PDB file of C-alpha atoms in Angstrom:
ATOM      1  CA  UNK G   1     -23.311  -2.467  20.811  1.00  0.00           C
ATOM      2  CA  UNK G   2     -22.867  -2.963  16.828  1.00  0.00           C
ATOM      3  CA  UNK G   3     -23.544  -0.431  14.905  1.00  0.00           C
ATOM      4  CA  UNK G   4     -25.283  -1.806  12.016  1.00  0.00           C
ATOM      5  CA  UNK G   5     -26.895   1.310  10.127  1.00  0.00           C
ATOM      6  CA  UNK G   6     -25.920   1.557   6.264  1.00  0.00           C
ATOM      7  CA  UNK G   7     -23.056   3.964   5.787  1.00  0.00           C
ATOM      8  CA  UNK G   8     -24.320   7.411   3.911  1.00  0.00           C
ATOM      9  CA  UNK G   9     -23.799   7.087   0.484  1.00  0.00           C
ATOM     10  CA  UNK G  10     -23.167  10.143  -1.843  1.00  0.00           C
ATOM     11  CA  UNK G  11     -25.781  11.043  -4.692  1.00  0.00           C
ATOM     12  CA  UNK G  12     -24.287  10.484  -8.468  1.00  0.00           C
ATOM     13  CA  UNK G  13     -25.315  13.519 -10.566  1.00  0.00           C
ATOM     14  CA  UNK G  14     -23.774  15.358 -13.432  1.00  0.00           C
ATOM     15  CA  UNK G  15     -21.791  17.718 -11.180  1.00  0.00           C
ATOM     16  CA  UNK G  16     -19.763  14.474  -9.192  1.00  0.00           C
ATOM     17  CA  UNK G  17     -16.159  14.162  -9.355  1.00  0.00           C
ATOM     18  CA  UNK G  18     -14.429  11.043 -10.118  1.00  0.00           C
ATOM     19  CA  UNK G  19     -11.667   9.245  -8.697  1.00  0.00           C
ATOM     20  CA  UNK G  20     -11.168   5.308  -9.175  1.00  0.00           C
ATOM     21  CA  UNK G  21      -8.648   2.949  -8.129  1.00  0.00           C
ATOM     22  CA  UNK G  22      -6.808   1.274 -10.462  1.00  0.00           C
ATOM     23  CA  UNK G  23      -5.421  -2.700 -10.136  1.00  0.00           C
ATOM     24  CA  UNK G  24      -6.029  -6.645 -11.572  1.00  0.00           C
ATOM     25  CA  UNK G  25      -7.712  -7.572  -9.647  1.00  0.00           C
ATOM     26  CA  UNK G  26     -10.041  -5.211  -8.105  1.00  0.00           C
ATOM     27  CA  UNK G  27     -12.457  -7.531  -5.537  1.00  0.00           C
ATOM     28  CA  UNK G  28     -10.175  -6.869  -2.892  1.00  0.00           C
ATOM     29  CA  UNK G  29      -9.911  -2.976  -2.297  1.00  0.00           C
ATOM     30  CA  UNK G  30     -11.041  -1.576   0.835  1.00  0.00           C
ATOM     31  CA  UNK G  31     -10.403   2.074  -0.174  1.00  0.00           C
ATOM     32  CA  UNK G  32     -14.234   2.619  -1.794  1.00  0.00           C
ATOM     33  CA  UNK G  33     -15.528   1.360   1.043  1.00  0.00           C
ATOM     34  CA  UNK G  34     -13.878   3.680   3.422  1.00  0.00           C
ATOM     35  CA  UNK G  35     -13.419   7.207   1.123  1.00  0.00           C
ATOM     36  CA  UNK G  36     -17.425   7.532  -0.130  1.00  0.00           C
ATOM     37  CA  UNK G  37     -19.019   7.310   3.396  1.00  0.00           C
ATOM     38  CA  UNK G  38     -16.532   9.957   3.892  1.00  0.00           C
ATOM     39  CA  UNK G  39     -17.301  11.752   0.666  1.00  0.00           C
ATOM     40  CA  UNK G  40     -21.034  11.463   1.824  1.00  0.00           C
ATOM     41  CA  UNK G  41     -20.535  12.785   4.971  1.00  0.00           C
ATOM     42  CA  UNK G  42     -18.402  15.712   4.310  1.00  0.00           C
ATOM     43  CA  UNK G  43     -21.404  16.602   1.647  1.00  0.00           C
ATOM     44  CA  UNK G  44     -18.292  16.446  -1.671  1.00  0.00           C
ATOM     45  CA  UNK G  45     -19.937  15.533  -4.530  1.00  0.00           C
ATOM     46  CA  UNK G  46     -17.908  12.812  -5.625  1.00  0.00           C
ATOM     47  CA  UNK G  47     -17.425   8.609  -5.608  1.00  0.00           C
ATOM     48  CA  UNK G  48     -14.277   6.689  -6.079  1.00  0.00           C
ATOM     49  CA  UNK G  49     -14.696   3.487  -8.534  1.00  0.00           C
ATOM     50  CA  UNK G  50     -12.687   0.521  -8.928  1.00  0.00           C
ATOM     51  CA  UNK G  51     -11.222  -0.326 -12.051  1.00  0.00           C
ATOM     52  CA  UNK G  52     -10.047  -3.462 -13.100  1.00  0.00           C
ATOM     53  CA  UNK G  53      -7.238  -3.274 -15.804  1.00  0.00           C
ATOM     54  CA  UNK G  54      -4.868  -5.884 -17.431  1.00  0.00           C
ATOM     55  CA  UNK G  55      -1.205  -4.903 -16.859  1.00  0.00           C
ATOM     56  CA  UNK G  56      -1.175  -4.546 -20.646  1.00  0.00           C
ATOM     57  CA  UNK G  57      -3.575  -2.258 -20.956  1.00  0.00           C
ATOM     58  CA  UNK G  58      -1.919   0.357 -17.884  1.00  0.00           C
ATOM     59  CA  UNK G  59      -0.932   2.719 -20.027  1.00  0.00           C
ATOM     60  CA  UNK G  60      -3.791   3.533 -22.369  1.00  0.00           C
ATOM     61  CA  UNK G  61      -6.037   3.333 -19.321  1.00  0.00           C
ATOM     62  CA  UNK G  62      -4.415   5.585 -17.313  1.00  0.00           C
ATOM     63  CA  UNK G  63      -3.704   8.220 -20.576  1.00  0.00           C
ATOM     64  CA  UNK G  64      -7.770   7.666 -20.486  1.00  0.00           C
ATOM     65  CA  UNK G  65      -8.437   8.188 -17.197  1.00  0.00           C
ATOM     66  CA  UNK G  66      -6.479  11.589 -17.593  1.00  0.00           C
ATOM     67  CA  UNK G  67      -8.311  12.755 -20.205  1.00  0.00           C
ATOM     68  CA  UNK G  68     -11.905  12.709 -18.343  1.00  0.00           C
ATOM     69  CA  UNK G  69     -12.460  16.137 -17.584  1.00  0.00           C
ATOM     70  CA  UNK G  70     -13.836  15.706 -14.174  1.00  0.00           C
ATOM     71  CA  UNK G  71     -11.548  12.890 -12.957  1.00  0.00           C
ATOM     72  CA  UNK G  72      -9.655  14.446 -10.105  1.00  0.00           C
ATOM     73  CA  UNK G  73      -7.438  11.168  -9.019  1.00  0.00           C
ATOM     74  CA  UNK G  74      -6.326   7.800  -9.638  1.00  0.00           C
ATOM     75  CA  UNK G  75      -5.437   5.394  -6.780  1.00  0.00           C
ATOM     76  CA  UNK G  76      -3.240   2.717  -7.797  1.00  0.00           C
ATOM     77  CA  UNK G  77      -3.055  -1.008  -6.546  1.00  0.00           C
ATOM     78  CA  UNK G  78      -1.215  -4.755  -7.350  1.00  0.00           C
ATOM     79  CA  UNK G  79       0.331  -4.739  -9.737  1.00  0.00           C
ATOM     80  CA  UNK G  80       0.886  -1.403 -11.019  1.00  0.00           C
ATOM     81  CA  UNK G  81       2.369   0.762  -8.858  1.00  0.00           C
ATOM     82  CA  UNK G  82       5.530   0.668 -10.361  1.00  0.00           C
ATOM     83  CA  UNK G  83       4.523   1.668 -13.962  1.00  0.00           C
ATOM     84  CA  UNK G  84       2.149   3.890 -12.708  1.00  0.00           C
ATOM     85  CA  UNK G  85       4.579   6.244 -10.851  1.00  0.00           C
ATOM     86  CA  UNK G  86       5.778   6.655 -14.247  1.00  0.00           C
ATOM     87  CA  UNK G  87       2.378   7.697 -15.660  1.00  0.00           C
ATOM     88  CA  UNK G  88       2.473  11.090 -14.220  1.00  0.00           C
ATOM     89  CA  UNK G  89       3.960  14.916 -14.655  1.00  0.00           C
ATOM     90  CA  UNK G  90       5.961  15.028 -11.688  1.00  0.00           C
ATOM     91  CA  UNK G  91       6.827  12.877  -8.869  1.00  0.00           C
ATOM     92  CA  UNK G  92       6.556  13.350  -4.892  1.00  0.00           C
ATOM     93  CA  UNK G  93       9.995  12.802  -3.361  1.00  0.00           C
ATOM     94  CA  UNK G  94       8.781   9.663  -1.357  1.00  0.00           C
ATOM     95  CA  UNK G  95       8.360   8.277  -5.148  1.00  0.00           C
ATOM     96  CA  UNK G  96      11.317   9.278  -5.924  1.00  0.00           C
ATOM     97  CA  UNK G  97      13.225   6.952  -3.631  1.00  0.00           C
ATOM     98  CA  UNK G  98      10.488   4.030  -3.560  1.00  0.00           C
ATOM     99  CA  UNK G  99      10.076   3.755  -7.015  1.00  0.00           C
ATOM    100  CA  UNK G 100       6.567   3.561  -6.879  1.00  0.00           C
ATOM    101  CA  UNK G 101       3.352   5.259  -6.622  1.00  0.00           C
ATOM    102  CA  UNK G 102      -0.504   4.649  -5.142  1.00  0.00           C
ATOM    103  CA  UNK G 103      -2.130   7.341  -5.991  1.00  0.00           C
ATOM    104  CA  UNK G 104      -2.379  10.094  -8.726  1.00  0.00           C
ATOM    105  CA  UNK G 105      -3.453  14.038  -7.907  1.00  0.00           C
ATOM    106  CA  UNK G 106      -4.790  16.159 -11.153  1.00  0.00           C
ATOM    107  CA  UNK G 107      -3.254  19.506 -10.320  1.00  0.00           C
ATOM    108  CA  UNK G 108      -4.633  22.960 -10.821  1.00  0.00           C
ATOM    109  CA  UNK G 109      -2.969  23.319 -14.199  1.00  0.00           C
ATOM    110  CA  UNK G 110      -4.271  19.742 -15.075  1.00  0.00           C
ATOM    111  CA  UNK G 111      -0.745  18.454 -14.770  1.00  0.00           C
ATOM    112  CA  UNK G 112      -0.989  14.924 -12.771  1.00  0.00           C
ATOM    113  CA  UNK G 113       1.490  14.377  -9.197  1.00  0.00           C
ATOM    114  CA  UNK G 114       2.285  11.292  -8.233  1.00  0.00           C
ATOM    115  CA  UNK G 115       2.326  10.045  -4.641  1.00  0.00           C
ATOM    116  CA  UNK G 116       3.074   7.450  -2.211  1.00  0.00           C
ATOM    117  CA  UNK G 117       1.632   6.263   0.908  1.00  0.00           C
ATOM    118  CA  UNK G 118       1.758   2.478   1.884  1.00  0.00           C
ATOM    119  CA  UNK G 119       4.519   3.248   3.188  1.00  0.00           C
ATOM    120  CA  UNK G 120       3.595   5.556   5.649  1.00  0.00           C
ATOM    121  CA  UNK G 121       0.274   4.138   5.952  1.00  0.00           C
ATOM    122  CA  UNK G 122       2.078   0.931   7.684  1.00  0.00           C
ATOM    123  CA  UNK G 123       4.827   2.181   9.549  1.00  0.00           C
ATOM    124  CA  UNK G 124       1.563   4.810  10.840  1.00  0.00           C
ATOM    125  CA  UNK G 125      -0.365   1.374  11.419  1.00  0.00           C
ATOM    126  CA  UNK G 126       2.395  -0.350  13.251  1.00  0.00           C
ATOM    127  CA  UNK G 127       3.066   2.522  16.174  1.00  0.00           C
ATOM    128  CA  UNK G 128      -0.926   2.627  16.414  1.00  0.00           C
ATOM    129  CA  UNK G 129      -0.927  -0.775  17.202  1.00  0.00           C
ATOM    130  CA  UNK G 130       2.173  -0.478  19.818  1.00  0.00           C
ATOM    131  CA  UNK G 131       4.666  -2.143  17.675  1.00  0.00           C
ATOM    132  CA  UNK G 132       8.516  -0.458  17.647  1.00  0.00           C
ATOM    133  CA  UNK G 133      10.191   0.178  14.633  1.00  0.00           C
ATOM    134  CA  UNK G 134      13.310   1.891  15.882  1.00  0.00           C
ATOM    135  CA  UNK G 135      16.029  -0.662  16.015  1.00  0.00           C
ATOM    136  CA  UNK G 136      14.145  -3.721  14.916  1.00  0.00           C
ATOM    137  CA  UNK G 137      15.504  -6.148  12.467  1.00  0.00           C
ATOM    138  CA  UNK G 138      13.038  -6.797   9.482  1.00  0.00           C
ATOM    139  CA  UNK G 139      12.424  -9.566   7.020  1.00  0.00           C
ATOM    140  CA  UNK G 140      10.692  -8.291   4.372  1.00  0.00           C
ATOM    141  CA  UNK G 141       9.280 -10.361   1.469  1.00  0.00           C
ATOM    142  CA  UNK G 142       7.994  -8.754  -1.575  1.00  0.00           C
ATOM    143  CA  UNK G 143      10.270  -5.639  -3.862  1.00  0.00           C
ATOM    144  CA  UNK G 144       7.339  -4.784  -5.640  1.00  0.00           C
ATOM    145  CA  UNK G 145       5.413  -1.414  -5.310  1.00  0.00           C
ATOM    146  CA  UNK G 146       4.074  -1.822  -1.635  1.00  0.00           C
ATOM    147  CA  UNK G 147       7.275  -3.422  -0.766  1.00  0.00           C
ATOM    148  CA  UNK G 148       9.517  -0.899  -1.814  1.00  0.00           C
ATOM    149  CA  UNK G 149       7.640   2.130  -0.133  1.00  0.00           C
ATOM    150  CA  UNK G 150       7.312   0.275   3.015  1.00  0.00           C
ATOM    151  CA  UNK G 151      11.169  -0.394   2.929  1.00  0.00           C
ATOM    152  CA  UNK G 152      11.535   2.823   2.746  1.00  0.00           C
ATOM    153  CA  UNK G 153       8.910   4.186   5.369  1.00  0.00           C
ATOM    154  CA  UNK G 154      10.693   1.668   7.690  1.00  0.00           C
ATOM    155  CA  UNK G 155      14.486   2.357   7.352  1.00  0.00           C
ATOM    156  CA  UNK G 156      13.086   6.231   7.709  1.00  0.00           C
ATOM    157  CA  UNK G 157      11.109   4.931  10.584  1.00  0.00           C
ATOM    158  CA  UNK G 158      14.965   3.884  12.346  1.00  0.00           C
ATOM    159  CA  UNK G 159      14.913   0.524  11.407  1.00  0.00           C
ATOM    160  CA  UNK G 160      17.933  -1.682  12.100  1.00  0.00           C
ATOM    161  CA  UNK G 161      18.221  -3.215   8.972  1.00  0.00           C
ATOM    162  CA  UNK G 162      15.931  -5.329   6.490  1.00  0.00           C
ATOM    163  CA  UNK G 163      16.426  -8.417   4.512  1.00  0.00           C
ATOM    164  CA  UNK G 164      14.228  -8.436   1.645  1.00  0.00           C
ATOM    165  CA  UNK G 165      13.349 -11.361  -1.073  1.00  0.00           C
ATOM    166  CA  UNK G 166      11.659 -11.531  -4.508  1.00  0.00           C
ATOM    167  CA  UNK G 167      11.707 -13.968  -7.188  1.00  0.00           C
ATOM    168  CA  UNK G 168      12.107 -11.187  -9.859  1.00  0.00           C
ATOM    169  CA  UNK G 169      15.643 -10.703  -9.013  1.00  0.00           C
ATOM    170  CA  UNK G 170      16.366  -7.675 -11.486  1.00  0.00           C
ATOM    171  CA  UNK G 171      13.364  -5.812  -9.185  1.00  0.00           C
ATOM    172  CA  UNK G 172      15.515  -7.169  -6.416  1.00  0.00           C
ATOM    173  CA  UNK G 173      18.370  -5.402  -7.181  1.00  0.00           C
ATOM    174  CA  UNK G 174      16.822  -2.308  -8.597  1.00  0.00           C
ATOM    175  CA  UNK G 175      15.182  -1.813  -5.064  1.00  0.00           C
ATOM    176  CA  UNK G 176      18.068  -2.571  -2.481  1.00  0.00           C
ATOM    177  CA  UNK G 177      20.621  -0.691  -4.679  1.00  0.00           C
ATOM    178  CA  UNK G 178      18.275   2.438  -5.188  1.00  0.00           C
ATOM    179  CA  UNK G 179      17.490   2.374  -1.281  1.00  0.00           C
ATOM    180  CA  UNK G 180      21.080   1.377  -0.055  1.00  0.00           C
ATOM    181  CA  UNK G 181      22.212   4.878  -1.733  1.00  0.00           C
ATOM    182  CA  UNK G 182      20.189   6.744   1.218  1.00  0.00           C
ATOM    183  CA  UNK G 183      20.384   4.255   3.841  1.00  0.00           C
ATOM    184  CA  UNK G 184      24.148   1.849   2.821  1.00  0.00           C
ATOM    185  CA  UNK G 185      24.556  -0.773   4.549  1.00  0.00           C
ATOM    186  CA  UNK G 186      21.035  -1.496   6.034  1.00  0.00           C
ATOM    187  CA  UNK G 187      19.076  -2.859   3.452  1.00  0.00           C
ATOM    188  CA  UNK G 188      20.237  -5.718   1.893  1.00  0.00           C
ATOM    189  CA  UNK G 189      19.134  -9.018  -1.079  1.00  0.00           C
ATOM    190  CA  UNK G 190      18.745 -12.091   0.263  1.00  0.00           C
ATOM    191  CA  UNK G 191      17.681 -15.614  -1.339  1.00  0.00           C
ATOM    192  CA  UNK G 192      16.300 -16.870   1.722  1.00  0.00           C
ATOM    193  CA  UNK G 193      14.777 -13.970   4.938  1.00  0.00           C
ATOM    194  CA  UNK G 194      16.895 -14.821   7.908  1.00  0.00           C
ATOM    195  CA  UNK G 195      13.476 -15.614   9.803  1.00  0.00           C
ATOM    196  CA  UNK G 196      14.955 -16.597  12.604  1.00  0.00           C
ATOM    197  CA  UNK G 197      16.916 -13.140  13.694  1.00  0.00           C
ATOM    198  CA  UNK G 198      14.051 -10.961  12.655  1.00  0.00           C
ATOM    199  CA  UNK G 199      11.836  -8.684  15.121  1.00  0.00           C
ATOM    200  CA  UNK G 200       9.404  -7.960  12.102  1.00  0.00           C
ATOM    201  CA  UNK G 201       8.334 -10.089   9.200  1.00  0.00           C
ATOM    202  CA  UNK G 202       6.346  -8.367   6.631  1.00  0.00           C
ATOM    203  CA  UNK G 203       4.778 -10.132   3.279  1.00  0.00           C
ATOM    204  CA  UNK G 204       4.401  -7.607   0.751  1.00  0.00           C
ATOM    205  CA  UNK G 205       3.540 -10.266  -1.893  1.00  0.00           C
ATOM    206  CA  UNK G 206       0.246 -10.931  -3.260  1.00  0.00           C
ATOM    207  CA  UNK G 207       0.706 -14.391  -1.878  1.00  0.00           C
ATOM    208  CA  UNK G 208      -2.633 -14.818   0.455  1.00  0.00           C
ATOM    209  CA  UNK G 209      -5.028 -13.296  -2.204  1.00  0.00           C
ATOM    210  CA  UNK G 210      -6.317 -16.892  -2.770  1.00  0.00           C
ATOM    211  CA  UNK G 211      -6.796 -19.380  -0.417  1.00  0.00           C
ATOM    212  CA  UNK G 212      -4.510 -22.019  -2.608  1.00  0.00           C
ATOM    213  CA  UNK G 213      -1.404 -19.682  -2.459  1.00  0.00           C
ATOM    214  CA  UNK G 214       1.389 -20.563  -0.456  1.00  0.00           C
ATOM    215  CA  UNK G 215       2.555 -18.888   2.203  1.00  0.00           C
ATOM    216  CA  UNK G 216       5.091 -16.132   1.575  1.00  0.00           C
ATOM    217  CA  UNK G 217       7.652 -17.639   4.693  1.00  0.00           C
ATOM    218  CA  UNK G 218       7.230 -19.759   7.350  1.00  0.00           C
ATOM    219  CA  UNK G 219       6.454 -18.178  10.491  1.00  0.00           C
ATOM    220  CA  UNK G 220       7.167 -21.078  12.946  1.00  0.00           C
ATOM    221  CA  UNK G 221      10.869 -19.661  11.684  1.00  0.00           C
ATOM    222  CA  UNK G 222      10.521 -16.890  13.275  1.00  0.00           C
ATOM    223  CA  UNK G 223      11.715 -15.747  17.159  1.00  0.00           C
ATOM    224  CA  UNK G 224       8.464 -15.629  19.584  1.00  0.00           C
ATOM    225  CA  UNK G 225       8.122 -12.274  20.404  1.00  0.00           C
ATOM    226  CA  UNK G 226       8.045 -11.123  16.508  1.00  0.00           C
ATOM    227  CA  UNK G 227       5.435  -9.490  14.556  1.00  0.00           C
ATOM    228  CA  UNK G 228       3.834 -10.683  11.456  1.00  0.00           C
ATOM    229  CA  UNK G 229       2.587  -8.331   9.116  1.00  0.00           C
ATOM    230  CA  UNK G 230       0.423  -8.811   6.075  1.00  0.00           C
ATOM    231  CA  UNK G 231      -0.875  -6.070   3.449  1.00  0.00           C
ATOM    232  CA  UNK G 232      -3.463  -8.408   2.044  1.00  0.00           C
ATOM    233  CA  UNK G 233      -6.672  -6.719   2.790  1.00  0.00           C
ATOM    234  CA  UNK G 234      -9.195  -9.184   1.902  1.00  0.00           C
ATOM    235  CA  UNK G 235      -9.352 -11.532   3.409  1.00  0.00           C
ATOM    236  CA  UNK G 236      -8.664  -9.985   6.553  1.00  0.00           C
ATOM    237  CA  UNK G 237      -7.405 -12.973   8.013  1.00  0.00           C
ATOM    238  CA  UNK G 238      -4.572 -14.760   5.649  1.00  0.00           C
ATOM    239  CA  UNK G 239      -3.240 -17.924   6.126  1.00  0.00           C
ATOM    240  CA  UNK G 240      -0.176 -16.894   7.214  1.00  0.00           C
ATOM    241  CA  UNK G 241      -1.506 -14.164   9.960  1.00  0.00           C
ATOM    242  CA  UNK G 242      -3.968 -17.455  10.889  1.00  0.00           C
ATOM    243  CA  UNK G 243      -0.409 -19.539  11.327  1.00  0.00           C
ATOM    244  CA  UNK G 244       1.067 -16.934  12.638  1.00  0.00           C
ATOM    245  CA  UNK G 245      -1.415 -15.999  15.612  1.00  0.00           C
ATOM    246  CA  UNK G 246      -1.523 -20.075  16.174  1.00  0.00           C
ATOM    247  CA  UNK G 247       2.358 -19.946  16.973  1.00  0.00           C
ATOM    248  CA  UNK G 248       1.865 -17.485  19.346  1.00  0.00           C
ATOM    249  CA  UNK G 249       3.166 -14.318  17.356  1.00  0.00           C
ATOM    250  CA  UNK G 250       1.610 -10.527  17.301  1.00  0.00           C
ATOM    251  CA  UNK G 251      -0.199 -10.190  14.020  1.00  0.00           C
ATOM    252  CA  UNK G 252      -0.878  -6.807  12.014  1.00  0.00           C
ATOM    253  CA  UNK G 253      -3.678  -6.731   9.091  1.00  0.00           C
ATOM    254  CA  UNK G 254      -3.480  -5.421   6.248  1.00  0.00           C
ATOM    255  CA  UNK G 255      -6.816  -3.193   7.088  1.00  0.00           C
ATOM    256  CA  UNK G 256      -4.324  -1.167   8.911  1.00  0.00           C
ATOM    257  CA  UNK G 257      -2.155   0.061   6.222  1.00  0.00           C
ATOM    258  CA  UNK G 258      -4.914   1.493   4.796  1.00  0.00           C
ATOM    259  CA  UNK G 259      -6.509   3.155   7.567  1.00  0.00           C
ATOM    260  CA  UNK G 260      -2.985   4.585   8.466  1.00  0.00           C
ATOM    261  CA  UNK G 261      -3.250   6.377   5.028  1.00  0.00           C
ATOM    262  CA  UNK G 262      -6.637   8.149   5.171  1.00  0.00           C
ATOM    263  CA  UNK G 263      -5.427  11.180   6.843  1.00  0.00           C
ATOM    264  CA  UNK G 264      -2.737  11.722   4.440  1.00  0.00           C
ATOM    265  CA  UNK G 265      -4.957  10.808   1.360  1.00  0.00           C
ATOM    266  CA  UNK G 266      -7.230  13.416   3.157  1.00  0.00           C
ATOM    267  CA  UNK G 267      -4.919  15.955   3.113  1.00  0.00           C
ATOM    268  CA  UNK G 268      -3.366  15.304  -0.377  1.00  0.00           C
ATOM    269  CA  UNK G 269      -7.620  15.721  -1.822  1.00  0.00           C
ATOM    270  CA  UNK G 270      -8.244  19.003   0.538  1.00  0.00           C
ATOM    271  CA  UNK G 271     -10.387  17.018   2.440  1.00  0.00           C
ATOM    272  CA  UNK G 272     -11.323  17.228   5.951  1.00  0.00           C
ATOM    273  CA  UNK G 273      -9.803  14.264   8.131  1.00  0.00           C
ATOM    274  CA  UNK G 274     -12.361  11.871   9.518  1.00  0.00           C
ATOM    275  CA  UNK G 275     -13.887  12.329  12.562  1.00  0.00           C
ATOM    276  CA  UNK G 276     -12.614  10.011  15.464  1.00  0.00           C
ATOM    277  CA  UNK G 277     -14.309   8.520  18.626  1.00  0.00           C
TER     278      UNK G 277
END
């Protein structure tokens, strides 16, 4: 049976705390939508917003956002993640060696840590659905911030190697040559994914955000037990997981990157993880 009652909402007073999430454009995050029924029903006094903001503008923004006294954390989407890992006091070590960030933590002495968890989030996704990571071979579109934590969530995960591809070749080679100094040899630039060797193909693009974008790879490319991946949220179902599923492949959402991260953003707010079953 569907459950179709309205998710609790928290009350907005003058004692709330603030979080928003941070990204151009905004329509498609899932993560208000998920964190203030949890908010509501853990009885914390607080909403998270979303924020549009112009790449432009980042850094003013975020300087803002830091200055609002009761403003406890910023989560960061497309396309800032990179310039926003810079935005902050200190750095987590998974930033460190992604490069990028998705969410901001005001610490007790008002000092702001950066952290990352798309990575984690999809490799958590991934086992959850039954997919191995250990040994696979990975074509990975997209060096941008989601692609460059969840290059390095999956080489830490065991995997084989990955191939990964971006237009914006200086991000490129920023991203394979920071990651091949912990992992040499298994990460590597390509012009073109070798589709047709790969066990997982993952677009980390924003390719799929509109329905006139093209598809980040062709999946009839690909061998026919491999796994498509997508970290567009909305819509649910791209056009390339639609191909995808047509040919016969195992497709992963995006939905489940994010829901692999709300333990750990539970844990990083001091909040209770959600309740299960």
């Amino acid at each position: 049976m569907t459950n179709t009652a309205t998710p609790p909402q928290a009350a907005i007073s003058g004692t709330t705390r603030l979080y928003a999430v941070i990204g151009d454009p905004v329509e498609q995050v899932q993560s208000p939508g998920l964190l203030n029924p949890l908010f509501a029903e853990q009885g914390v006094d607080a909403v998270l917003v979303p924020v549009q903001v112009h790449p432009g503008d980042l850094e003013r923004v975020v300087h803002g956002l830091q200055r609002i006294g009761n403003l406890d954390g910023v989560f960061v989407t497309v396309p800032h993640k990179t310039h926003a890992a810079q935005l902050a006091d200190r750095q987590s070590h998974t930033v460190k060696i992604a490069g990028t960030a998705n969410v901001l933590r005001r610490e007790p002495d008002g000092s702001w840590l950066a952290e990352n968890f798309d990575g984690s989030g999809f490799v958590t996704g991934l086992a959850r659905a039954g997919h191995e990571i250990r040994g696979k071979r990975v074509a990975l579109a997209g060096a941008g911030g989601a692609g460059s934590a969840i290059a390095s969530a999956l080489l830490t995960a065991g995997a084989d190697r990955i191939a990964v591809t971006d237009p914006d070749l200086p991000k490129l080679e920023t991203l394979v040559g920071r990651l091949a100094t912990y992992w040499p040899g298994r990460i590597h630039a390509v012009a073109e994914l070798p589709l047709h060797e790969s066990d997982l193909a993952v677009n980390a693009t924003p390719l799929g955000l509109r329905s006139s974008d093209p598809l980040p790879f062709q999946p009839e490319a690909l061998p026919p037990a491999a796994v498509v991946g997508d970290i567009i949220m909305k819509p649910h179902e791209t056009p390339l997981l639609r191909q995808a599923a047509a040919l016969g492949h195992h497709v992963h959402h995006g939905i489940h990157m994010l829901n692999g991260q709300v333990e750990s953003y539970c844990a990083f707010f001091g909040l209770s993880a959600p309740r299960t079953g």
